[in-house]
PDB file of C-alpha atoms and ligand atoms in Angstrom:
ATOM      1  CA  MET W1067      73.703  86.933  69.353  1.00 97.00           C
ATOM      2  CA  THR W1068      76.644  88.357  67.663  1.00 98.00           C
ATOM      3  CA  LEU W1069      80.067  86.646  67.836  1.00 98.00           C
ATOM      4  CA  ILE W1070      82.757  89.231  68.312  1.00 98.00           C
ATOM      5  CA  ASP W1071      85.525  88.218  65.795  1.00 98.00           C
ATOM      6  CA  GLY W1072      88.730  89.422  67.290  1.00 98.00           C
ATOM      7  CA  LYS W1073      90.756  87.776  64.572  1.00 98.00           C
ATOM      8  CA  ALA W1074      89.139  89.630  61.754  1.00 98.00           C
ATOM      9  CA  THR W1075      89.332  92.943  63.637  1.00 98.00           C
ATOM     10  CA  ALA W1076      92.936  92.457  64.423  1.00 98.00           C
ATOM     11  CA  THR W1077      93.821  91.674  60.795  1.00 98.00           C
ATOM     12  CA  GLN W1078      91.936  94.808  59.754  1.00 98.00           C
ATOM     13  CA  ILE W1079      93.792  96.948  62.283  1.00 98.00           C
ATOM     14  CA  LYS W1080      97.146  95.633  61.180  1.00 98.00           C
ATOM     15  CA  ALA W1081      96.330  96.349  57.679  1.00 98.00           C
ATOM     16  CA  GLU W1082      95.491 100.004  58.800  1.00 98.00           C
ATOM     17  CA  ILE W1083      98.786 100.191  60.613  1.00 98.00           C
ATOM     18  CA  ALA W1084     100.584  98.783  57.558  1.00 98.00           C
ATOM     19  CA  GLU W1085      99.096 101.485  55.459  1.00 98.00           C
ATOM     20  CA  GLU W1086     100.039 104.177  57.828  1.00 98.00           C
ATOM     21  CA  VAL W1087     103.781 102.876  58.058  1.00 98.00           C
ATOM     22  CA  LYS W1088     103.926 102.939  54.329  1.00 98.00           C
ATOM     23  CA  GLN W1089     102.866 106.513  54.236  1.00 98.00           C
ATOM     24  CA  ILE W1090     105.415 107.480  56.965  1.00 98.00           C
ATOM     25  CA  VAL W1091     108.234 105.669  55.120  1.00 98.00           C
ATOM     26  CA  GLU W1092     107.204 107.141  51.699  1.00 98.00           C
ATOM     27  CA  ASN W1093     107.449 110.531  53.438  1.00 98.00           C
ATOM     28  CA  GLY W1094     110.902 109.945  54.567  1.00 98.00           C
ATOM     29  CA  GLY W1095     109.859 109.045  58.168  1.00 98.00           C
ATOM     30  CA  LYS W1096     111.451 106.223  60.260  1.00 98.00           C
ATOM     31  CA  ARG W1097     110.094 102.780  60.235  1.00 98.00           C
ATOM     32  CA  PRO W1098     108.836 101.852  63.796  1.00 98.00           C
ATOM     33  CA  HIS W1099     111.206  99.335  65.504  1.00 98.00           C
ATOM     34  CA  LEU W1100     110.032  96.959  68.229  1.00 99.00           C
ATOM     35  CA  ALA W1101     112.514  94.941  70.288  1.00 98.00           C
ATOM     36  CA  ALA W1102     111.528  92.011  72.576  1.00 98.00           C
ATOM     37  CA  ILE W1103     113.621  90.347  75.289  1.00 98.00           C
ATOM     38  CA  LEU W1104     112.779  86.655  75.816  1.00 98.00           C
ATOM     39  CA  VAL W1105     114.250  84.796  78.747  1.00 98.00           C
ATOM     40  CA  GLY W1106     114.258  81.032  78.835  1.00 98.00           C
ATOM     41  CA  HIS W1107     112.096  78.607  76.999  1.00 97.00           C
ATOM     42  CA  ASP W1108     108.618  78.769  78.403  1.00 94.00           C
ATOM     43  CA  GLY W1109     106.314  77.392  75.827  1.00 91.00           C
ATOM     44  CA  GLY W1110     103.510  80.019  76.157  1.00 90.00           C
ATOM     45  CA  SER W1111     106.047  82.860  76.042  1.00 95.00           C
ATOM     46  CA  GLU W1112     107.859  81.393  72.988  1.00 96.00           C
ATOM     47  CA  THR W1113     104.533  81.352  71.117  1.00 93.00           C
ATOM     48  CA  TYR W1114     103.667  84.869  72.083  1.00 94.00           C
ATOM     49  CA  VAL W1115     106.965  86.385  71.051  1.00 97.00           C
ATOM     50  CA  ARG W1116     106.885  84.480  67.798  1.00 97.00           C
ATOM     51  CA  ASN W1117     103.428  85.872  67.021  1.00 96.00           C
ATOM     52  CA  LYS W1118     104.592  89.481  68.105  1.00 97.00           C
ATOM     53  CA  VAL W1119     107.386  89.291  65.588  1.00 98.00           C
ATOM     54  CA  LEU W1120     105.075  88.007  62.902  1.00 97.00           C
ATOM     55  CA  ALA W1121     102.785  90.864  63.669  1.00 97.00           C
ATOM     56  CA  CYS W1122     105.454  93.312  63.300  1.00 98.00           C
ATOM     57  CA  GLU W1123     106.133  91.863  59.774  1.00 98.00           C
ATOM     58  CA  ALA W1124     102.461  92.289  58.927  1.00 98.00           C
ATOM     59  CA  CYS W1125     102.604  95.962  60.138  1.00 98.00           C
ATOM     60  CA  GLY W1126     105.803  96.813  58.239  1.00 98.00           C
ATOM     61  CA  PHE W1127     107.813  97.320  61.444  1.00 98.00           C
ATOM     62  CA  LYS W1128     111.316  96.406  62.166  1.00 98.00           C
ATOM     63  CA  SER W1129     111.750  93.989  64.926  1.00 98.00           C
ATOM     64  CA  THR W1130     114.622  92.629  67.102  1.00 98.00           C
ATOM     65  CA  LEU W1131     114.312  89.544  69.206  1.00 98.00           C
ATOM     66  CA  LEU W1132     116.824  89.231  71.958  1.00 98.00           C
ATOM     67  CA  ARG W1133     116.907  85.798  73.601  1.00 98.00           C
ATOM     68  CA  PHE W1134     118.747  84.771  76.779  1.00 98.00           C
ATOM     69  CA  GLU W1135     118.958  81.614  78.734  1.00 98.00           C
ATOM     70  CA  ASP W1136     117.203  81.428  82.161  1.00 97.00           C
ATOM     71  CA  THR W1137     120.567  81.429  83.805  1.00 98.00           C
ATOM     72  CA  ILE W1138     120.928  85.052  83.003  1.00 98.00           C
ATOM     73  CA  SER W1139     121.232  87.213  86.273  1.00 98.00           C
ATOM     74  CA  GLU W1140     119.076  90.046  87.182  1.00 98.00           C
ATOM     75  CA  ALA W1141     121.934  92.506  86.821  1.00 98.00           C
ATOM     76  CA  GLU W1142     122.751  91.231  83.318  1.00 98.00           C
ATOM     77  CA  LEU W1143     119.141  91.531  82.275  1.00 98.00           C
ATOM     78  CA  LEU W1144     119.016  94.985  83.755  1.00 98.00           C
ATOM     79  CA  ALA W1145     122.135  95.897  81.673  1.00 99.00           C
ATOM     80  CA  GLU W1146     120.384  94.694  78.469  1.00 98.00           C
ATOM     81  CA  VAL W1147     117.227  96.819  79.395  1.00 99.00           C
ATOM     82  CA  ASP W1148     119.541  99.663  79.743  1.00 98.00           C
ATOM     83  CA  LYS W1149     121.047  99.082  76.357  1.00 98.00           C
ATOM     84  CA  LEU W1150     117.663  99.070  74.688  1.00 99.00           C
ATOM     85  CA  ASN W1151     116.763 102.383  76.461  1.00 98.00           C
ATOM     86  CA  ARG W1152     119.792 103.830  74.988  1.00 98.00           C
ATOM     87  CA  ASP W1153     119.467 102.433  71.502  1.00 98.00           C
ATOM     88  CA  GLU W1154     118.076 105.328  69.342  1.00 98.00           C
ATOM     89  CA  ASP W1155     116.910 103.016  66.689  1.00 98.00           C
ATOM     90  CA  VAL W1156     114.572 101.121  69.083  1.00 98.00           C
ATOM     91  CA  ASP W1157     111.280 103.022  69.445  1.00 98.00           C
ATOM     92  CA  GLY W1158     109.775 100.547  71.930  1.00 98.00           C
ATOM     93  CA  PHE W1159     110.503  97.275  73.672  1.00 98.00           C
ATOM     94  CA  ILE W1160     109.013  94.672  75.815  1.00 98.00           C
ATOM     95  CA  VAL W1161     110.423  92.028  78.324  1.00 98.00           C
ATOM     96  CA  GLN W1162     108.304  89.028  77.827  1.00 98.00           C
ATOM     97  CA  LEU W1163     106.806  87.894  81.196  1.00 97.00           C
ATOM     98  CA  PRO W1164     107.002  85.717  83.256  1.00 96.00           C
ATOM     99  CA  LEU W1165     110.738  85.915  84.199  1.00 98.00           C
ATOM    100  CA  PRO W1166     112.688  83.262  86.136  1.00 98.00           C
ATOM    101  CA  LYS W1167     112.052  83.245  89.963  1.00 98.00           C
ATOM    102  CA  HIS W1168     115.567  84.916  90.624  1.00 98.00           C
ATOM    103  CA  ILE W1169     114.787  88.017  88.746  1.00 98.00           C
ATOM    104  CA  SER W1170     112.388  90.622  90.121  1.00 98.00           C
ATOM    105  CA  GLU W1171     109.734  91.353  87.419  1.00 98.00           C
ATOM    106  CA  GLN W1172     108.961  94.756  89.098  1.00 98.00           C
ATOM    107  CA  LYS W1173     112.445  95.821  89.033  1.00 98.00           C
ATOM    108  CA  VAL W1174     112.842  94.980  85.369  1.00 98.00           C
ATOM    109  CA  ILE W1175     109.496  96.782  84.539  1.00 98.00           C
ATOM    110  CA  GLU W1176     110.732  99.955  86.443  1.00 98.00           C
ATOM    111  CA  ALA W1177     114.150  99.815  84.593  1.00 99.00           C
ATOM    112  CA  ILE W1178     112.393 100.196  81.243  1.00 99.00           C
ATOM    113  CA  ASP W1179     112.414 103.842  79.954  1.00 98.00           C
ATOM    114  CA  TYR W1180     108.579 104.741  80.189  1.00 98.00           C
ATOM    115  CA  ARG W1181     108.872 106.484  76.927  1.00 98.00           C
ATOM    116  CA  LYS W1182     109.690 103.121  75.283  1.00 98.00           C
ATOM    117  CA  ASP W1183     107.317 101.078  77.634  1.00 98.00           C
ATOM    118  CA  VAL W1184     104.865  99.710  74.790  1.00 98.00           C
ATOM    119  CA  ASP W1185     103.490  97.140  77.210  1.00 98.00           C
ATOM    120  CA  GLY W1186     102.425  99.977  79.391  1.00 98.00           C
ATOM    121  CA  PHE W1187     103.520  98.328  82.523  1.00 98.00           C
ATOM    122  CA  HIS W1188     105.716 100.966  83.981  1.00 98.00           C
ATOM    123  CA  PRO W1189     104.304 102.824  86.870  1.00 98.00           C
ATOM    124  CA  ILE W1190     104.472 106.180  85.021  1.00 98.00           C
ATOM    125  CA  ASN W1191     102.244 104.751  82.263  1.00 98.00           C
ATOM    126  CA  VAL W1192     100.008 102.951  84.746  1.00 98.00           C
ATOM    127  CA  GLY W1193      99.578 106.152  86.763  1.00 98.00           C
ATOM    128  CA  ARG W1194      98.953 108.387  83.683  1.00 98.00           C
ATOM    129  CA  MET W1195      96.457 105.834  82.478  1.00 98.00           C
ATOM    130  CA  ALA W1196      94.630 106.062  85.811  1.00 97.00           C
ATOM    131  CA  ILE W1197      94.351 109.890  85.660  1.00 97.00           C
ATOM    132  CA  GLY W1198      93.337 109.966  81.915  1.00 97.00           C
ATOM    133  CA  LEU W1199      96.684 111.339  80.450  1.00 98.00           C
ATOM    134  CA  PRO W1200      98.095 110.239  77.177  1.00 98.00           C
ATOM    135  CA  CYS W1201     100.251 107.239  77.649  1.00 98.00           C
ATOM    136  CA  TYR W1202     100.845 103.589  76.589  1.00 98.00           C
ATOM    137  CA  ILE W1203      97.787 101.491  77.647  1.00 98.00           C
ATOM    138  CA  SER W1204      98.492  97.803  78.223  1.00 97.00           C
ATOM    139  CA  ALA W1205      97.521  95.649  75.285  1.00 98.00           C
ATOM    140  CA  THR W1206      94.693  93.539  76.504  1.00 98.00           C
ATOM    141  CA  PRO W1207      92.440  96.145  78.106  1.00 98.00           C
ATOM    142  CA  LYS W1208      93.108  98.395  75.131  1.00 98.00           C
ATOM    143  CA  GLY W1209      92.251  95.670  72.694  1.00 98.00           C
ATOM    144  CA  ILE W1210      88.924  95.119  74.681  1.00 98.00           C
ATOM    145  CA  LEU W1211      87.953  98.876  74.432  1.00 98.00           C
ATOM    146  CA  GLU W1212      88.741  98.694  70.661  1.00 98.00           C
ATOM    147  CA  LEU W1213      86.531  95.635  70.053  1.00 98.00           C
ATOM    148  CA  LEU W1214      83.651  97.343  72.166  1.00 98.00           C
ATOM    149  CA  ARG W1215      84.103 100.470  70.078  1.00 98.00           C
ATOM    150  CA  ARG W1216      84.273  98.771  66.692  1.00 98.00           C
ATOM    151  CA  TYR W1217      81.211  96.702  67.379  1.00 98.00           C
ATOM    152  CA  HIS W1218      79.401  99.832  68.616  1.00 98.00           C
ATOM    153  CA  ILE W1219      78.611  98.321  71.989  1.00 98.00           C
ATOM    154  CA  GLU W1220      77.144 101.058  74.326  1.00 98.00           C
ATOM    155  CA  THR W1221      79.201 101.201  77.485  1.00 98.00           C
ATOM    156  CA  SER W1222      78.305 104.751  78.890  1.00 98.00           C
ATOM    157  CA  GLY W1223      76.222 104.524  81.957  1.00 98.00           C
ATOM    158  CA  ARG W1224      76.120 100.748  81.648  1.00 98.00           C
ATOM    159  CA  LYS W1225      76.832  98.367  84.442  1.00 98.00           C
ATOM    160  CA  CYS W1226      80.083  96.594  83.946  1.00 98.00           C
ATOM    161  CA  VAL W1227      81.361  93.759  86.167  1.00 98.00           C
ATOM    162  CA  ILE W1228      85.002  92.849  85.866  1.00 98.00           C
ATOM    163  CA  LEU W1229      86.028  89.423  87.155  1.00 98.00           C
ATOM    164  CA  GLY W1230      89.743  89.573  88.404  1.00 98.00           C
ATOM    165  CA  ARG W1231      91.997  92.256  89.665  1.00 98.00           C
ATOM    166  CA  SER W1232      95.347  91.630  88.081  1.00 96.00           C
ATOM    167  CA  ASN W1233      97.792  94.362  87.211  1.00 95.00           C
ATOM    168  CA  ILE W1234      97.807  93.412  83.528  1.00 94.00           C
ATOM    169  CA  VAL W1235      94.070  93.155  82.855  1.00 97.00           C
ATOM    170  CA  GLY W1236      91.535  93.553  85.827  1.00 98.00           C
ATOM    171  CA  LYS W1237      92.955  96.828  87.377  1.00 98.00           C
ATOM    172  CA  PRO W1238      93.612  98.711  84.149  1.00 98.00           C
ATOM    173  CA  MET W1239      90.368  97.486  82.534  1.00 98.00           C
ATOM    174  CA  ALA W1240      88.396  98.801  85.727  1.00 98.00           C
ATOM    175  CA  GLN W1241      90.185 102.218  85.394  1.00 98.00           C
ATOM    176  CA  LEU W1242      89.379 102.415  81.767  1.00 98.00           C
ATOM    177  CA  MET W1243      85.832 101.292  81.782  1.00 98.00           C
ATOM    178  CA  MET W1244      85.112 103.931  84.480  1.00 98.00           C
ATOM    179  CA  GLN W1245      86.648 106.844  82.829  1.00 98.00           C
ATOM    180  CA  LYS W1246      84.496 109.234  80.891  1.00 98.00           C
ATOM    181  CA  GLN W1247      86.779 109.307  77.767  1.00 97.00           C
ATOM    182  CA  TYR W1248      86.795 105.460  77.434  1.00 98.00           C
ATOM    183  CA  GLY W1249      83.947 103.366  78.962  1.00 98.00           C
ATOM    184  CA  ASP W1250      82.049 105.827  80.980  1.00 98.00           C
ATOM    185  CA  ALA W1251      80.490 102.812  82.690  1.00 98.00           C
ATOM    186  CA  THR W1252      79.581 101.942  86.308  1.00 98.00           C
ATOM    187  CA  VAL W1253      82.279  99.526  87.227  1.00 98.00           C
ATOM    188  CA  THR W1254      82.156  96.736  89.758  1.00 98.00           C
ATOM    189  CA  VAL W1255      85.472  94.608  90.321  1.00 98.00           C
ATOM    190  CA  CYS W1256      84.888  90.958  91.631  1.00 98.00           C
ATOM    191  CA  HIS W1257      87.597  88.726  92.786  1.00 96.00           C
ATOM    192  CA  SER W1258      88.309  85.436  94.603  1.00 91.00           C
ATOM    193  CA  HIS W1259      87.106  86.973  97.857  1.00 96.00           C
ATOM    194  CA  SER W1260      83.959  88.742  96.585  1.00 97.00           C
ATOM    195  CA  ARG W1261      80.686  87.970  98.210  1.00 96.00           C
ATOM    196  CA  ASP W1262      77.607  87.703  95.976  1.00 96.00           C
ATOM    197  CA  LEU W1263      79.733  87.566  92.844  1.00 97.00           C
ATOM    198  CA  LYS W1264      77.027  85.725  91.030  1.00 98.00           C
ATOM    199  CA  LYS W1265      74.340  88.420  91.832  1.00 98.00           C
ATOM    200  CA  GLU W1266      76.718  91.156  90.690  1.00 98.00           C
ATOM    201  CA  CYS W1267      77.135  89.385  87.421  1.00 98.00           C
ATOM    202  CA  GLN W1268      73.443  88.854  87.098  1.00 98.00           C
ATOM    203  CA  GLU W1269      73.065  92.581  87.078  1.00 98.00           C
ATOM    204  CA  ALA W1270      75.667  93.453  84.545  1.00 98.00           C
ATOM    205  CA  ASP W1271      75.270  94.779  81.148  1.00 99.00           C
ATOM    206  CA  ILE W1272      78.870  93.998  80.347  1.00 99.00           C
ATOM    207  CA  ILE W1273      80.984  91.190  81.952  1.00 99.00           C
ATOM    208  CA  ILE W1274      84.717  91.090  81.446  1.00 98.00           C
ATOM    209  CA  ALA W1275      86.007  87.762  82.722  1.00 98.00           C
ATOM    210  CA  ALA W1276      89.733  87.637  83.490  1.00 98.00           C
ATOM    211  CA  ILE W1277      90.244  85.226  86.339  1.00 96.00           C
ATOM    212  CA  GLY W1278      91.850  82.448  84.551  1.00 95.00           C
ATOM    213  CA  GLN W1279      89.487  79.755  85.777  1.00 96.00           C
ATOM    214  CA  PRO W1280      88.038  77.767  82.750  1.00 96.00           C
ATOM    215  CA  ASN W1281      84.327  77.755  82.575  1.00 97.00           C
ATOM    216  CA  PHE W1282      83.898  80.041  85.539  1.00 97.00           C
ATOM    217  CA  VAL W1283      81.066  82.128  84.054  1.00 98.00           C
ATOM    218  CA  THR W1284      77.818  79.966  83.657  1.00 98.00           C
ATOM    219  CA  ALA W1285      74.629  80.748  82.020  1.00 98.00           C
ATOM    220  CA  ASP W1286      72.803  81.319  85.276  1.00 98.00           C
ATOM    221  CA  MET W1287      75.257  84.253  86.097  1.00 98.00           C
ATOM    222  CA  VAL W1288      74.451  86.180  82.874  1.00 98.00           C
ATOM    223  CA  LYS W1289      71.632  88.467  82.199  1.00 98.00           C
ATOM    224  CA  GLU W1290      69.541  88.183  78.903  1.00 98.00           C
ATOM    225  CA  GLY W1291      71.189  90.422  76.255  1.00 98.00           C
ATOM    226  CA  ALA W1292      74.434  91.071  78.053  1.00 98.00           C
ATOM    227  CA  THR W1293      77.732  91.473  76.487  1.00 99.00           C
ATOM    228  CA  VAL W1294      80.403  88.930  77.596  1.00 99.00           C
ATOM    229  CA  ILE W1295      84.138  89.371  77.053  1.00 98.00           C
ATOM    230  CA  ASP W1296      86.273  86.428  77.703  1.00 98.00           C
ATOM    231  CA  VAL W1297      89.976  87.144  78.511  1.00 98.00           C
ATOM    232  CA  GLY W1298      90.724  83.602  79.798  1.00 96.00           C
ATOM    233  CA  THR W1299      93.359  81.510  77.912  1.00 93.00           C
ATOM    234  CA  THR W1300      93.962  78.474  80.226  1.00 93.00           C
ATOM    235  CA  ARG W1301      95.908  75.713  78.451  1.00 90.00           C
ATOM    236  CA  VAL W1302      94.030  72.485  78.908  1.00 91.00           C
ATOM    237  CA  PRO W1303      95.397  69.011  77.827  1.00 93.00           C
ATOM    238  CA  ASP W1304      93.572  67.967  74.528  1.00 93.00           C
ATOM    239  CA  ALA W1305      94.906  64.747  72.686  1.00 95.00           C
ATOM    240  CA  THR W1306      93.031  65.666  69.498  1.00 95.00           C
ATOM    241  CA  LYS W1307      95.193  68.814  69.152  1.00 94.00           C
ATOM    242  CA  LYS W1308      98.692  68.658  67.339  1.00 91.00           C
ATOM    243  CA  SER W1309      99.995  70.847  70.140  1.00 89.00           C
ATOM    244  CA  GLY W1310      98.502  68.551  72.828  1.00 92.00           C
ATOM    245  CA  PHE W1311      96.495  71.340  74.387  1.00 92.00           C
ATOM    246  CA  ARG W1312      93.726  73.672  73.694  1.00 92.00           C
ATOM    247  CA  LEU W1313      92.906  77.148  75.046  1.00 92.00           C
ATOM    248  CA  ASN W1314      89.922  77.384  77.463  1.00 95.00           C
ATOM    249  CA  GLY W1315      88.140  80.574  78.289  1.00 97.00           C
ATOM    250  CA  ASP W1316      86.849  81.770  81.599  1.00 98.00           C
ATOM    251  CA  VAL W1317      83.346  81.483  80.153  1.00 98.00           C
ATOM    252  CA  LYS W1318      81.219  78.224  79.597  1.00 98.00           C
ATOM    253  CA  PHE W1319      80.606  79.506  75.947  1.00 98.00           C
ATOM    254  CA  ASP W1320      77.979  76.938  74.819  1.00 98.00           C
ATOM    255  CA  GLU W1321      75.446  77.728  77.458  1.00 98.00           C
ATOM    256  CA  VAL W1322      76.216  81.481  77.875  1.00 98.00           C
ATOM    257  CA  ALA W1323      76.407  82.483  74.274  1.00 98.00           C
ATOM    258  CA  PRO W1324      72.680  82.030  73.460  1.00 98.00           C
ATOM    259  CA  LYS W1325      71.825  84.600  76.216  1.00 98.00           C
ATOM    260  CA  CYS W1326      74.195  87.247  75.037  1.00 98.00           C
ATOM    261  CA  SER W1327      73.752  90.122  72.608  1.00 98.00           C
ATOM    262  CA  TYR W1328      77.603  89.952  71.991  1.00 98.00           C
ATOM    263  CA  ILE W1329      80.316  87.570  73.103  1.00 98.00           C
ATOM    264  CA  THR W1330      83.958  86.899  72.378  1.00 98.00           C
ATOM    265  CA  PRO W1331      85.130  83.377  71.530  1.00 98.00           C
ATOM    266  CA  VAL W1332      88.209  81.742  72.839  1.00 98.00           C
ATOM    267  CA  PRO W1333      90.303  81.435  70.839  1.00 95.00           C
ATOM    268  CA  GLY W1334      89.791  84.216  68.308  1.00 97.00           C
ATOM    269  CA  GLY W1335      88.265  86.850  70.552  1.00 98.00           C
ATOM    270  CA  VAL W1336      90.509  89.016  72.842  1.00 98.00           C
ATOM    271  CA  GLY W1337      93.863  87.119  72.200  1.00 95.00           C
ATOM    272  CA  PRO W1338      94.457  88.350  68.643  1.00 95.00           C
ATOM    273  CA  MET W1339      93.552  91.893  69.670  1.00 98.00           C
ATOM    274  CA  THR W1340      96.108  91.847  72.507  1.00 97.00           C
ATOM    275  CA  ILE W1341      99.208  91.537  70.038  1.00 96.00           C
ATOM    276  CA  CYS W1342      97.436  93.952  67.614  1.00 97.00           C
ATOM    277  CA  MET W1343      97.327  96.764  70.262  1.00 98.00           C
ATOM    278  CA  LEU W1344     101.023  96.195  71.084  1.00 98.00           C
ATOM    279  CA  MET W1345     101.547  97.080  67.485  1.00 98.00           C
ATOM    280  CA  LYS W1346      99.391 100.129  67.853  1.00 98.00           C
ATOM    281  CA  ASN W1347     101.495 101.178  70.816  1.00 98.00           C
ATOM    282  CA  THR W1348     104.650 100.600  68.784  1.00 98.00           C
ATOM    283  CA  LEU W1349     103.290 102.832  65.967  1.00 98.00           C
ATOM    284  CA  SER W1350     102.637 105.541  68.613  1.00 98.00           C
ATOM    285  CA  ALA W1351     106.185 105.158  69.860  1.00 98.00           C
ATOM    286  CA  GLY W1352     107.596 105.398  66.312  1.00 98.00           C
ATOM    287  CA  LYS W1353     105.580 108.674  65.885  1.00 98.00           C
ATOM    288  CA  LYS W1354     106.568 109.862  69.474  1.00 98.00           C
ATOM    289  CA  GLU W1355     102.893 110.397  70.013  1.00 97.00           C
ATOM    290  CA  PHE W1356     102.951 110.400  73.698  1.00 98.00           C
ATOM    291  CA  TYR W1357     106.427 111.410  74.707  1.00 97.00           C
ATOM    292  CA  GLN W1358     109.421 113.066  73.012  1.00 88.00           C
TER     293      GLN W1358
HETATM  294  N1  GUN S2781     103.029  87.887  79.358  1.00 81.10           N
HETATM  295  C1  GUN S2781     101.740  87.685  79.235  1.00 81.10           C
HETATM  296  N2  GUN S2781     101.292  88.776  78.633  1.00 81.10           N
HETATM  297  C2  GUN S2781     102.173  89.556  78.357  1.00 81.10           C
HETATM  298  C3  GUN S2781     102.258  90.880  77.795  1.00 81.10           C
HETATM  299  O1  GUN S2781     101.297  91.398  77.370  1.00 81.10           O
HETATM  300  N3  GUN S2781     103.514  91.448  77.780  1.00 81.10           N
HETATM  301  C4  GUN S2781     104.709  90.853  78.295  1.00 81.10           C
HETATM  302  N4  GUN S2781     105.701  91.582  78.267  1.00 81.10           N
HETATM  303  N5  GUN S2781     104.633  89.697  78.809  1.00 81.10           N
HETATM  304  C5  GUN S2781     103.439  89.080  78.818  1.00 81.10           C
END
């Protein structure tokens, strides 16, 4: 069994990005600039955004964090998005989700200029991704593809089961794994209403678990020699941790790992790759790789 080290891979990729940024700047090019909007004080969002800012530093990017109280109106937030759309120094930006209940996330996502949408959430990027055109691909599925590629895990023609159908992970992951230029796999998407979910998993060469239910995938669901990618990051109370919680994956790691050829741990698997792929998208934005 090989443990897929997302943390080490992410560190290496950030160093590769930093080297490229150094070359760009030395050649008189522009330092990529990522902006982030954070609304309110959600603990998880605070951590994610802090880590995104730190990752920008590691990559040699400029970063700007715009913070607003959760009393901000939808119209005010849309006006802030518009300002970033027009700011020529900002190459890409994100609006950290979730947003307060009184603000439509979809409206905000669609207000972002798709050419600066480094999260890859805008329908234009989602649509372009679905038909295999150059675009920003959302960070979690992109990070998983990168891990599979860097660990030389064969996906072409293999049976891949994706657990979960969210817009951020399940759906784009299925699109990418089926496409010839990415996964080239035979893809099955299972969700809360799937019959025979266990049987589907038992036949899978690759399982990508993104349902947000701790310990959902058990050893009896996994074929000997399978690759298991765990996207779950549920916070569960843990008095032994300074923070008072620990992150729990969707996979019952201790019993599943011995059966796998490859498996990602939680934490230290997919998580670090997600932020790293946001950095890759920001580099692409700085280089105007996909759009002018
Ligand atoms: N909330 C959880 N994951 C993400 C992400 O990838 N991007 C944004 N903007 N918000 C999130």
